[in-house]
Short mmCIF file of C-alpha atoms and ligand atoms in Angstrom, two decimals:
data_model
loop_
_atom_site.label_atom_id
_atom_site.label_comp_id
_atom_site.label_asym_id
_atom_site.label_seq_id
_atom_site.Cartn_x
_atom_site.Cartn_y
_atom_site.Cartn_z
CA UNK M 7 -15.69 -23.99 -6.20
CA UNK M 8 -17.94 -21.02 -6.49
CA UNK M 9 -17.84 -18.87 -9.70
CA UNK M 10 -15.17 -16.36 -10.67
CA UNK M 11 -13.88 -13.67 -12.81
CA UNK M 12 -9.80 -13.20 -13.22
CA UNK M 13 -8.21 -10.71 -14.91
CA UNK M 14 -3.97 -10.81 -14.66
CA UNK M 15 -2.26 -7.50 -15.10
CA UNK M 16 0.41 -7.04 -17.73
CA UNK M 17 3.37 -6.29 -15.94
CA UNK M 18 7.28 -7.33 -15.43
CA UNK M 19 8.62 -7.62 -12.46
CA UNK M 20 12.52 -8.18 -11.86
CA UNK M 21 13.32 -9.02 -8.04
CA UNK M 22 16.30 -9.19 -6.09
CA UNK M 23 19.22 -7.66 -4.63
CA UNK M 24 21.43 -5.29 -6.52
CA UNK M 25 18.82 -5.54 -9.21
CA UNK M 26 18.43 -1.30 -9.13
CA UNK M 27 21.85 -1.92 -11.42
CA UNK M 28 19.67 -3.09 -14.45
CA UNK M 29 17.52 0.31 -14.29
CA UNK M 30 19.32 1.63 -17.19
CA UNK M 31 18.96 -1.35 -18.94
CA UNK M 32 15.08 -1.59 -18.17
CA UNK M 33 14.39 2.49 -19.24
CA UNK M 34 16.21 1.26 -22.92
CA UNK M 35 13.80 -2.46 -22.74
CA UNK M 36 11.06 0.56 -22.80
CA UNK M 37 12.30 2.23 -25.48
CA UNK M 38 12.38 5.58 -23.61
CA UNK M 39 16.00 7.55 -23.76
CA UNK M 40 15.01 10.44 -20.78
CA UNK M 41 13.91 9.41 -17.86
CA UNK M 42 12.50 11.89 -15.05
CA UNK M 43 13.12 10.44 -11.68
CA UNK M 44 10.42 10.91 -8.93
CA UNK M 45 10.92 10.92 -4.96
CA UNK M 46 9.96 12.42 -1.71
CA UNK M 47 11.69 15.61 -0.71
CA UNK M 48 13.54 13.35 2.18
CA UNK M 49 14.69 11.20 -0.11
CA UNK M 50 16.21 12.69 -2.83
CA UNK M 51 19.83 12.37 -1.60
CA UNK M 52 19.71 8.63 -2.11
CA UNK M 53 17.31 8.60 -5.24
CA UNK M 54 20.48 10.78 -6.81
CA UNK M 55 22.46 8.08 -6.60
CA UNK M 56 19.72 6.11 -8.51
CA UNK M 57 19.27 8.77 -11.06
CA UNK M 58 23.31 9.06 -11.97
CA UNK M 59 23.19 5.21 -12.68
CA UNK M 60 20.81 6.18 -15.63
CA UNK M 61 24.17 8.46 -17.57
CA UNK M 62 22.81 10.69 -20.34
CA UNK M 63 19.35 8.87 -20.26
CA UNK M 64 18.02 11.11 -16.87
CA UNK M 65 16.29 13.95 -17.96
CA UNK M 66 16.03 15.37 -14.15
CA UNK M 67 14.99 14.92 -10.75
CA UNK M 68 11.33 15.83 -9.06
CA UNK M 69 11.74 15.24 -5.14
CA UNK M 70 8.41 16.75 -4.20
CA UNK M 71 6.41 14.09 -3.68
CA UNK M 72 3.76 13.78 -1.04
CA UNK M 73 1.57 11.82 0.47
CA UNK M 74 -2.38 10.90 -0.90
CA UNK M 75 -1.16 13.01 -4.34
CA UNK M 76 -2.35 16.10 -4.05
CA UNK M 77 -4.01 16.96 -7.51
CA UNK M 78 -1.72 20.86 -7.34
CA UNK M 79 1.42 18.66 -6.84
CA UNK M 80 0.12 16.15 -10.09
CA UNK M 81 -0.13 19.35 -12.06
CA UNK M 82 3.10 20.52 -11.20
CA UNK M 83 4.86 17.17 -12.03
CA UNK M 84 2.90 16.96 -15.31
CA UNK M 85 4.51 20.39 -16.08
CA UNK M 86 7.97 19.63 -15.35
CA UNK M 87 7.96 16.31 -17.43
CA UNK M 88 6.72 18.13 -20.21
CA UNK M 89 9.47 21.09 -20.22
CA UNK M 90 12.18 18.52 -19.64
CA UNK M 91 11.15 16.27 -22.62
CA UNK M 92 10.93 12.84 -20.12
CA UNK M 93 9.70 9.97 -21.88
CA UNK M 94 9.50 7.89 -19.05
CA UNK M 95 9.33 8.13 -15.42
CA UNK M 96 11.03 6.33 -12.87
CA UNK M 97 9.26 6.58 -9.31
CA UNK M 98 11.73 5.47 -6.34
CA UNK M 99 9.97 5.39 -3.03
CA UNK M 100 6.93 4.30 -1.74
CA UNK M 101 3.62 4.80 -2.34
CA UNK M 102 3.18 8.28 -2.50
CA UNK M 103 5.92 8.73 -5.22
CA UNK M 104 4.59 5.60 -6.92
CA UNK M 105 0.89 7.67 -6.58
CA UNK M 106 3.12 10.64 -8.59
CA UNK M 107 3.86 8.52 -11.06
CA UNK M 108 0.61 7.57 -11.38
CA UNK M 109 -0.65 10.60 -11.93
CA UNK M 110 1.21 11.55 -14.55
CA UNK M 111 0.91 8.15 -16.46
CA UNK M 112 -3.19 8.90 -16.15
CA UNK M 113 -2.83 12.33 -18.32
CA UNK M 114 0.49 11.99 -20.28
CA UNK M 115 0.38 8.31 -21.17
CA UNK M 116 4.50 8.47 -19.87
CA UNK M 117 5.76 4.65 -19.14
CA UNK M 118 6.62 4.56 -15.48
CA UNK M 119 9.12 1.98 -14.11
CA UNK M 120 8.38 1.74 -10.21
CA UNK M 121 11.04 1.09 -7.64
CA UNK M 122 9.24 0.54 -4.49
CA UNK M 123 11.19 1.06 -1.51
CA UNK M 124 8.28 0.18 1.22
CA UNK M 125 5.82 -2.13 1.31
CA UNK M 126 2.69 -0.39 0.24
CA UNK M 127 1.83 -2.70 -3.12
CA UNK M 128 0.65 0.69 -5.22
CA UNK M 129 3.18 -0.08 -7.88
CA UNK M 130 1.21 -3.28 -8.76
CA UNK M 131 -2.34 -1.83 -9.06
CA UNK M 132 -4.53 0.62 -11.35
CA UNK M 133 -5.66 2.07 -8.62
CA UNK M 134 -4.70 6.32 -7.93
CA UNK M 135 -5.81 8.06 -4.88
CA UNK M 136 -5.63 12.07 -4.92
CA UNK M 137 -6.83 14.42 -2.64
CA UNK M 138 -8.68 17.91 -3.45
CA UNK M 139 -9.82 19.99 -0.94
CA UNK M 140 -9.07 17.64 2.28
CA UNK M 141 -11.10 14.97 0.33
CA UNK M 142 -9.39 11.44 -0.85
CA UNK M 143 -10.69 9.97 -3.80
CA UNK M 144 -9.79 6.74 -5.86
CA UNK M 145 -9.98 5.82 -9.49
CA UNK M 146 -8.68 2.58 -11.04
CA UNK M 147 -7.21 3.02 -14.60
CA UNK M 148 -5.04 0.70 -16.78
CA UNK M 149 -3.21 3.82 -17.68
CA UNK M 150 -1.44 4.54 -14.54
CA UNK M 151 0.15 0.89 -14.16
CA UNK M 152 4.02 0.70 -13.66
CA UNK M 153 5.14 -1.24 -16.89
CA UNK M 154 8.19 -2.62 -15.19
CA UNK M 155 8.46 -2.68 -11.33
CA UNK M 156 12.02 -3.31 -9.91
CA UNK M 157 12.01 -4.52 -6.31
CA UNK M 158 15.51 -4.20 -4.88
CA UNK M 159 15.92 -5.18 -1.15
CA UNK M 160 18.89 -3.48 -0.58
CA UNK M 161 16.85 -0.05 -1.36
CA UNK M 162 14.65 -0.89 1.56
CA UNK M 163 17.82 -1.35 4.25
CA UNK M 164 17.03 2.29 5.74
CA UNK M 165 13.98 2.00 5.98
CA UNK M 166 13.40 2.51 9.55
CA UNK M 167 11.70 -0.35 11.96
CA UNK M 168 8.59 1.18 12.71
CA UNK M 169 8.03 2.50 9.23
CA UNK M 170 9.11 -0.71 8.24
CA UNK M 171 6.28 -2.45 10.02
CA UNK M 172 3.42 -0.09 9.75
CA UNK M 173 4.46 -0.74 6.10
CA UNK M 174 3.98 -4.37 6.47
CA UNK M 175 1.07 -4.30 8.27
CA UNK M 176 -0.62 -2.14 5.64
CA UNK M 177 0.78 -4.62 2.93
CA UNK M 178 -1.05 -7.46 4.86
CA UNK M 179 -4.53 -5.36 5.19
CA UNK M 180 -4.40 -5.20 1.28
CA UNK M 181 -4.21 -9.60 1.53
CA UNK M 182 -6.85 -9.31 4.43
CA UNK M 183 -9.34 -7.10 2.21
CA UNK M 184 -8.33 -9.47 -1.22
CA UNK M 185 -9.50 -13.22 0.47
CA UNK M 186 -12.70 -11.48 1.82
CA UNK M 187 -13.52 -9.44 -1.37
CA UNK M 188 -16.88 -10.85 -3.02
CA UNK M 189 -15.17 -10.47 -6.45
CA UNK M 190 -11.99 -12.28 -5.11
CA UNK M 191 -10.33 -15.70 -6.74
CA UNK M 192 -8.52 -18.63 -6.33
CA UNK M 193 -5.78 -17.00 -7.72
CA UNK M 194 -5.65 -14.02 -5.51
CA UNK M 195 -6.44 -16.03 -2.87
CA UNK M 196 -3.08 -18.10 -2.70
CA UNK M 197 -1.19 -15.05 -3.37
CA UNK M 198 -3.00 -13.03 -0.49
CA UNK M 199 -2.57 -15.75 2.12
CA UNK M 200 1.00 -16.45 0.74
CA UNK M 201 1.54 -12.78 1.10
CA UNK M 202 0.58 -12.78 4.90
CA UNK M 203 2.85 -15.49 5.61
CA UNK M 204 5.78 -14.27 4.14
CA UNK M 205 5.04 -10.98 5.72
CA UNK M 206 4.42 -11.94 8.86
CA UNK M 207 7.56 -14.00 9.16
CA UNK M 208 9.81 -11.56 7.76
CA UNK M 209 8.91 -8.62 9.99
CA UNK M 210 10.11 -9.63 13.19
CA UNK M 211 13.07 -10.27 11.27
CA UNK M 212 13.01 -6.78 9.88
CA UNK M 213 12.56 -5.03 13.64
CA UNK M 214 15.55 -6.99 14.92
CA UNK M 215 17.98 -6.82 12.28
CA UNK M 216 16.92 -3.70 9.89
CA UNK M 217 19.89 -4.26 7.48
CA UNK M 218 18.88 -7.94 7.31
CA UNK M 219 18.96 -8.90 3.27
CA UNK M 220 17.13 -12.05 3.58
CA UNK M 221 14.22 -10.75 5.55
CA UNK M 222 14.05 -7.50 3.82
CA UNK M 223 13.96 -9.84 0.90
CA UNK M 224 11.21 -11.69 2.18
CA UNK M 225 9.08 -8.87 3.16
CA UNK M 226 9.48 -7.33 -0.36
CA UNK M 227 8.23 -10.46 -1.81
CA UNK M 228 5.00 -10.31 0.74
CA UNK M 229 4.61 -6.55 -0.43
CA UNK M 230 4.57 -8.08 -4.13
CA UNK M 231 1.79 -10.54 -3.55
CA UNK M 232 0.07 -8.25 -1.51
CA UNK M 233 -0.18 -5.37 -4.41
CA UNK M 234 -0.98 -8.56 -7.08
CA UNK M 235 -3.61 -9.96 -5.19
CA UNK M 236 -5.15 -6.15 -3.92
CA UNK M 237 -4.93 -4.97 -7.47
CA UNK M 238 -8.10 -6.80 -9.31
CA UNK M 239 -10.64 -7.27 -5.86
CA UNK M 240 -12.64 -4.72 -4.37
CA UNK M 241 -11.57 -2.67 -1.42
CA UNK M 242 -13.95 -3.26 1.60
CA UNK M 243 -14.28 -1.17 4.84
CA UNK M 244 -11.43 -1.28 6.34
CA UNK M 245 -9.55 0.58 3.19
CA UNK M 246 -12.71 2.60 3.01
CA UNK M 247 -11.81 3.87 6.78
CA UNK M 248 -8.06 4.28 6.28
CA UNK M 249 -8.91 6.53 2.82
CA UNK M 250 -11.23 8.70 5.17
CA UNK M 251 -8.87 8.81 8.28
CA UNK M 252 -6.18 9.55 5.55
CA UNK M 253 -7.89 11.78 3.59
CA UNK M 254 -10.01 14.13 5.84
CA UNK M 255 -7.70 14.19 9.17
CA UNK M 256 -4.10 13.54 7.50
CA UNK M 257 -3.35 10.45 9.61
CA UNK M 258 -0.38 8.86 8.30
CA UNK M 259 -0.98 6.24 5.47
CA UNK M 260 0.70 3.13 6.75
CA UNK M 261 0.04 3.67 10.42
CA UNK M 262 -3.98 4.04 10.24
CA UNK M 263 -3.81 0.90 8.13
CA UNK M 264 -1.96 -1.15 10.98
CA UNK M 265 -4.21 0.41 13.64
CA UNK M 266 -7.54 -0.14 12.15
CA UNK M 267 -6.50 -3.91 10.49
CA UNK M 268 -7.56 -5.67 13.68
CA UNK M 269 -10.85 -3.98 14.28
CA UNK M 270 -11.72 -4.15 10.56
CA UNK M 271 -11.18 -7.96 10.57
CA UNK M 272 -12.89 -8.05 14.01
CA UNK M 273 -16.22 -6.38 12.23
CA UNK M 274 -15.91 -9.07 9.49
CA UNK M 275 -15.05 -11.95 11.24
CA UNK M 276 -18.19 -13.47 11.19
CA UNK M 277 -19.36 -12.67 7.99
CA UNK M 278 -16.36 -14.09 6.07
CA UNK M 279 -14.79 -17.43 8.00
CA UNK M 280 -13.42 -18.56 4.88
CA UNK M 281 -10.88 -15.85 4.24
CA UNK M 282 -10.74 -15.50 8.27
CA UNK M 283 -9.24 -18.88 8.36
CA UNK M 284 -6.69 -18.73 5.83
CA UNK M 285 -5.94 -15.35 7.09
CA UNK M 286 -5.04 -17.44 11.16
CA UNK M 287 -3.73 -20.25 9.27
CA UNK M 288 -0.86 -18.01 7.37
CA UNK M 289 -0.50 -16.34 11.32
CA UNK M 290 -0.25 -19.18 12.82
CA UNK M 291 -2.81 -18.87 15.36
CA UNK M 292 -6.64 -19.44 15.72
CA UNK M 293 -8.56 -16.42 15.53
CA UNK M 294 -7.47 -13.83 12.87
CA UNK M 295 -8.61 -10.55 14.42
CA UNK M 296 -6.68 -11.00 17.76
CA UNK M 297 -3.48 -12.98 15.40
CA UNK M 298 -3.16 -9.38 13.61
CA UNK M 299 -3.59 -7.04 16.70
CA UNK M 300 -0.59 -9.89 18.40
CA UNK M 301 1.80 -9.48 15.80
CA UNK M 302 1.48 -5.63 15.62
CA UNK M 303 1.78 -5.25 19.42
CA UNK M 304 5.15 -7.69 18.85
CA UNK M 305 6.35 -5.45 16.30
CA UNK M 306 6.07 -2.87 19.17
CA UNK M 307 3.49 -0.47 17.14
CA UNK M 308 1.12 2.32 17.86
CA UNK M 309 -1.92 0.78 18.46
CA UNK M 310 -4.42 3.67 18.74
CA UNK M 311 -5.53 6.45 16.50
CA UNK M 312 -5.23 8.55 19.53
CA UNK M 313 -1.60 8.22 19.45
CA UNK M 314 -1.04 9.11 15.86
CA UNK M 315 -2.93 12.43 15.94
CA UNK M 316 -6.52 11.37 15.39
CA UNK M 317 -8.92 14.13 17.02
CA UNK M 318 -11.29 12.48 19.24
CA UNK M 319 -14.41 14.65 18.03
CA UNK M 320 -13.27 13.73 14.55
CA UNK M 321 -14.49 10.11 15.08
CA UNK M 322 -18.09 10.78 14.55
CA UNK M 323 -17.43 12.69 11.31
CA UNK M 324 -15.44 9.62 9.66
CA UNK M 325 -18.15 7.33 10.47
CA UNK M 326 -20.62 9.41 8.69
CA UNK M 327 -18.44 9.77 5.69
CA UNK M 328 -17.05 6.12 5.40
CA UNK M 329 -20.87 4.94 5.65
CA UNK M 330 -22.62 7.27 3.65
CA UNK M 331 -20.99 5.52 0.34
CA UNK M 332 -19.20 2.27 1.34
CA UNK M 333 -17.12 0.13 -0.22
CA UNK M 334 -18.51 -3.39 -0.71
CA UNK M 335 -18.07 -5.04 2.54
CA UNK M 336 -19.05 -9.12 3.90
CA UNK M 337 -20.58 -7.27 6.98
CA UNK M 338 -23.30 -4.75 6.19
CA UNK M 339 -21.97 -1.38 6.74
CA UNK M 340 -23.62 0.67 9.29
CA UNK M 341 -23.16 4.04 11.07
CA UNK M 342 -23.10 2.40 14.78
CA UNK M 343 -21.44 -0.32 14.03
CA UNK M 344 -18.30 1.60 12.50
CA UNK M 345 -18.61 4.27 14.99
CA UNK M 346 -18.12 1.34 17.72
CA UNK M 347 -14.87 0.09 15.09
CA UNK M 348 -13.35 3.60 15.16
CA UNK M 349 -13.99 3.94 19.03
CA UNK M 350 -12.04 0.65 19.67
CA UNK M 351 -9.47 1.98 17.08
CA UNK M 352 -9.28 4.84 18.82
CA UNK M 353 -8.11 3.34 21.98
CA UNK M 354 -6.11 0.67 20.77
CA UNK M 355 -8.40 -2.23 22.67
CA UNK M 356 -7.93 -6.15 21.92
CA UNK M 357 -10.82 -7.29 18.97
CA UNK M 358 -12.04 -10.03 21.59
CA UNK M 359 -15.66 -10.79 21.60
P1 NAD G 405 5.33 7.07 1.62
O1 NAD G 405 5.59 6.75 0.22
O2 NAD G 405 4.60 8.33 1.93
O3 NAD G 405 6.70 7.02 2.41
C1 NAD G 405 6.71 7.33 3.81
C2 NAD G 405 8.02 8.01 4.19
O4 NAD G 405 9.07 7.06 4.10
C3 NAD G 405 8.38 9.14 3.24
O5 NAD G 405 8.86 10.21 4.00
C4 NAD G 405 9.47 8.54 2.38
O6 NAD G 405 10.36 9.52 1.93
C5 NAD G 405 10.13 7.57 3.34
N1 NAD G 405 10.77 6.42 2.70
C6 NAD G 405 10.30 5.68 1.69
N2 NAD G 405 11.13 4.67 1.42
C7 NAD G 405 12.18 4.79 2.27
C8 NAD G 405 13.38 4.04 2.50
N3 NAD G 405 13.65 2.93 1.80
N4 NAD G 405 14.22 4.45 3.46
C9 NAD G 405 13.93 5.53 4.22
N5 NAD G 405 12.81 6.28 4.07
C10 NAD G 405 11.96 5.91 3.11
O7 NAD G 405 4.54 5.88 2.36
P2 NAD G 405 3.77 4.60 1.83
O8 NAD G 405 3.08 4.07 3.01
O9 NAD G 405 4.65 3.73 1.04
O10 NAD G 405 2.71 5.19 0.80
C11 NAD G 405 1.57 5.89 1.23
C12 NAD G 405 0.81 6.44 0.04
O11 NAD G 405 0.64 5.42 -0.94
C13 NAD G 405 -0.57 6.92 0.40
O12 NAD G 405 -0.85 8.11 -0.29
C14 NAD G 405 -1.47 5.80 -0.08
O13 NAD G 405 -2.76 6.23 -0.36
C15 NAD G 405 -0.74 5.30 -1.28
N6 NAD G 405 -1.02 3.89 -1.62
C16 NAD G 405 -1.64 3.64 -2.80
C17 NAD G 405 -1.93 2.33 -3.16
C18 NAD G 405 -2.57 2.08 -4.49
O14 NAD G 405 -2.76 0.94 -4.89
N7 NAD G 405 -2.90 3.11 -5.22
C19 NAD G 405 -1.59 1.27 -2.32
C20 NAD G 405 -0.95 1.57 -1.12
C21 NAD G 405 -0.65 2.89 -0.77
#
């Protein structure tokens, strides 16, 4: 067994079904007595509901929450939770609220109890991604982890199929990037190919029945592992890509991770068989690029930037940016080599070869 570092992250984690009806109990656990609630602007119907469970401890609502944080929208958060008096914050959606929550945490030192309602994984990692001027960039900071994360599968019913899966598949590129990561571990290993399996059976599940408890269940539980075993390995290309396809052209989060998963895996292949094994074995199949690109085409998704807004003269620029400072990667990172990735991207083709 080769050598390794692990670090566990403190954090508690209550899972299951109707669990959301312990919130109240979990703000007082904290010691906090006014919570501010945090959500998308589509979402703040439903997160009321949430927030009237919590009686005289909710100190208010803040539904504007976007995507990739944008550092005016931190600021603006930061000021409300200071006028209201919060103590704690309570971020119900997925990651982009939990990336709100975040961002406050990193500044005020507020508690935040995350109730993830996709499959994204942000709520267990340090990690914070904001964007500045049209630019993403990432930090990793003890101070903006969730101390309590509530995963309730019944908040996840609505969340609609293709969402749903793009979620997933994004879920299972942070397990991809974890078993190849040169700073990766046992540890993180089982939980990354666990992760994969229980993702990839549960989805199908997902697409056909969307209210399905069991399998929402079960893809909640694959987010969880996924976010553990992301949060203490490196990111490697293919998050480097989806942070500069996010970041600098607005692509949508979840989607650019499904699309580019397969091609990714397809440029590492060779250079990490190890994790490219496990990765088929918890698929089921024999060759891990062309397993991921199978199960995203049965889950009926996009499978080309070109279909989720990506400008094709935009392809050169994001292979200048994601190579001139990469992320640590098993394949060496070079301009023609991700231009080729994003061109295959692009058009959606099969990783054979
Ligand atoms: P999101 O949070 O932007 O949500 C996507 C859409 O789905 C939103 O409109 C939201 O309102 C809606 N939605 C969420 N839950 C719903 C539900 N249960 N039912 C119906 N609609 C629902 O998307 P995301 O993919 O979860 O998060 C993307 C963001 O998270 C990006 O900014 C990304 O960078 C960040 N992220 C960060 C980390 C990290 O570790 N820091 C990890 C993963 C993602």
């Amino acid at each position: 067994m080769k050598r390794f570092d692990y670090t566990g992250l403190p954090m508690r984690v209550v899972f299951g079904a109707g669990s959301i009806q312990r919130l109240s109990a979990e703000v007082e656990r904290l010691g906090a007595k006014r919570a501010l609630v945090l959500s998308t602007p589509g979402r703040s119907e439903s997160v009321a509901e949430v927030a009237r469970s919590l009686g005289s401890k909710l100190a208010g609502i803040y539904a504007k929450a976007v995507m990739h944080v944008p550092v005016e929208v931190a600021a603006d958060a930061r000021r409300v939770a200071l006028e209201l008096g919060a103590d704690c914050c309570i971020a119900v959606g997925g990651g982009s609220t939990t990336g709100l929550g975040k961002a406050i945490a990193l500044t005020s030192g507020l508690p935040i109890i995350a109730v993830p309602t996709t499959y994204s994984g942000s709520e267990m990692t340090t990690i914070l991604g904001m964007t500045e001027g049209g630019r993403k960039s990432t930090l990793r900071d003890p101070k903006v982890l969730p101390k309590t994360v509530l995963y309730d599968p019944e908040l996840t019913l609505g969340l609609p199929s293709a969402l749903s899966a793009a979620s997933g598949m994004n879920a299972i590129a942070h397990c991809v990037e974890a078993l190849y990561a040169a700073d990766g571990n046992p540890i993180n290993s089982l939980q990354a190919e666990e992760g994969i399996r229980a993702l990839a059976s549960a989805l199908p599940r997902v697409m056909k029945a969307p209210r399905d408890v069991d399998a929402r269940s079960d893809a909640l539980y694959g987010a969880w592992l996924a976010g553990v075993s992301f949060a203490t390995t490196e990111m490697g290309l293919h998050h480097k890509l989806c942070h500069v396809l996010g970041g600098t052209f607005g692509l949508p989060h979840a989607e650019t991770h499904s699309i580019v998963l397969p091609h990714a895996a397809r440029y590492n292949r060779d250079a990490a068989p190890e994790a490219m094994a496990r990765i088929a074995r918890a698929l089921g199949v024999d060759d891990a690029p062309q397993g991921l690109y199978d199960l995203e085409v049965a889950l009926e998704l996009e499978m080309r930037l070109a279909g989720i807004g990506m400008p094709k003269e935009g392809l050169e620029k994001a292979a200048r940016i994601a190579t001139e400072s990469p992320y640590p990667n098993p394949s060496e990172v070079g301009y023609a080599g991700v231009l080729s990735l994003l061109n295959h991207a692009y058009e959606g083709r099969r990783p054979v070869g």
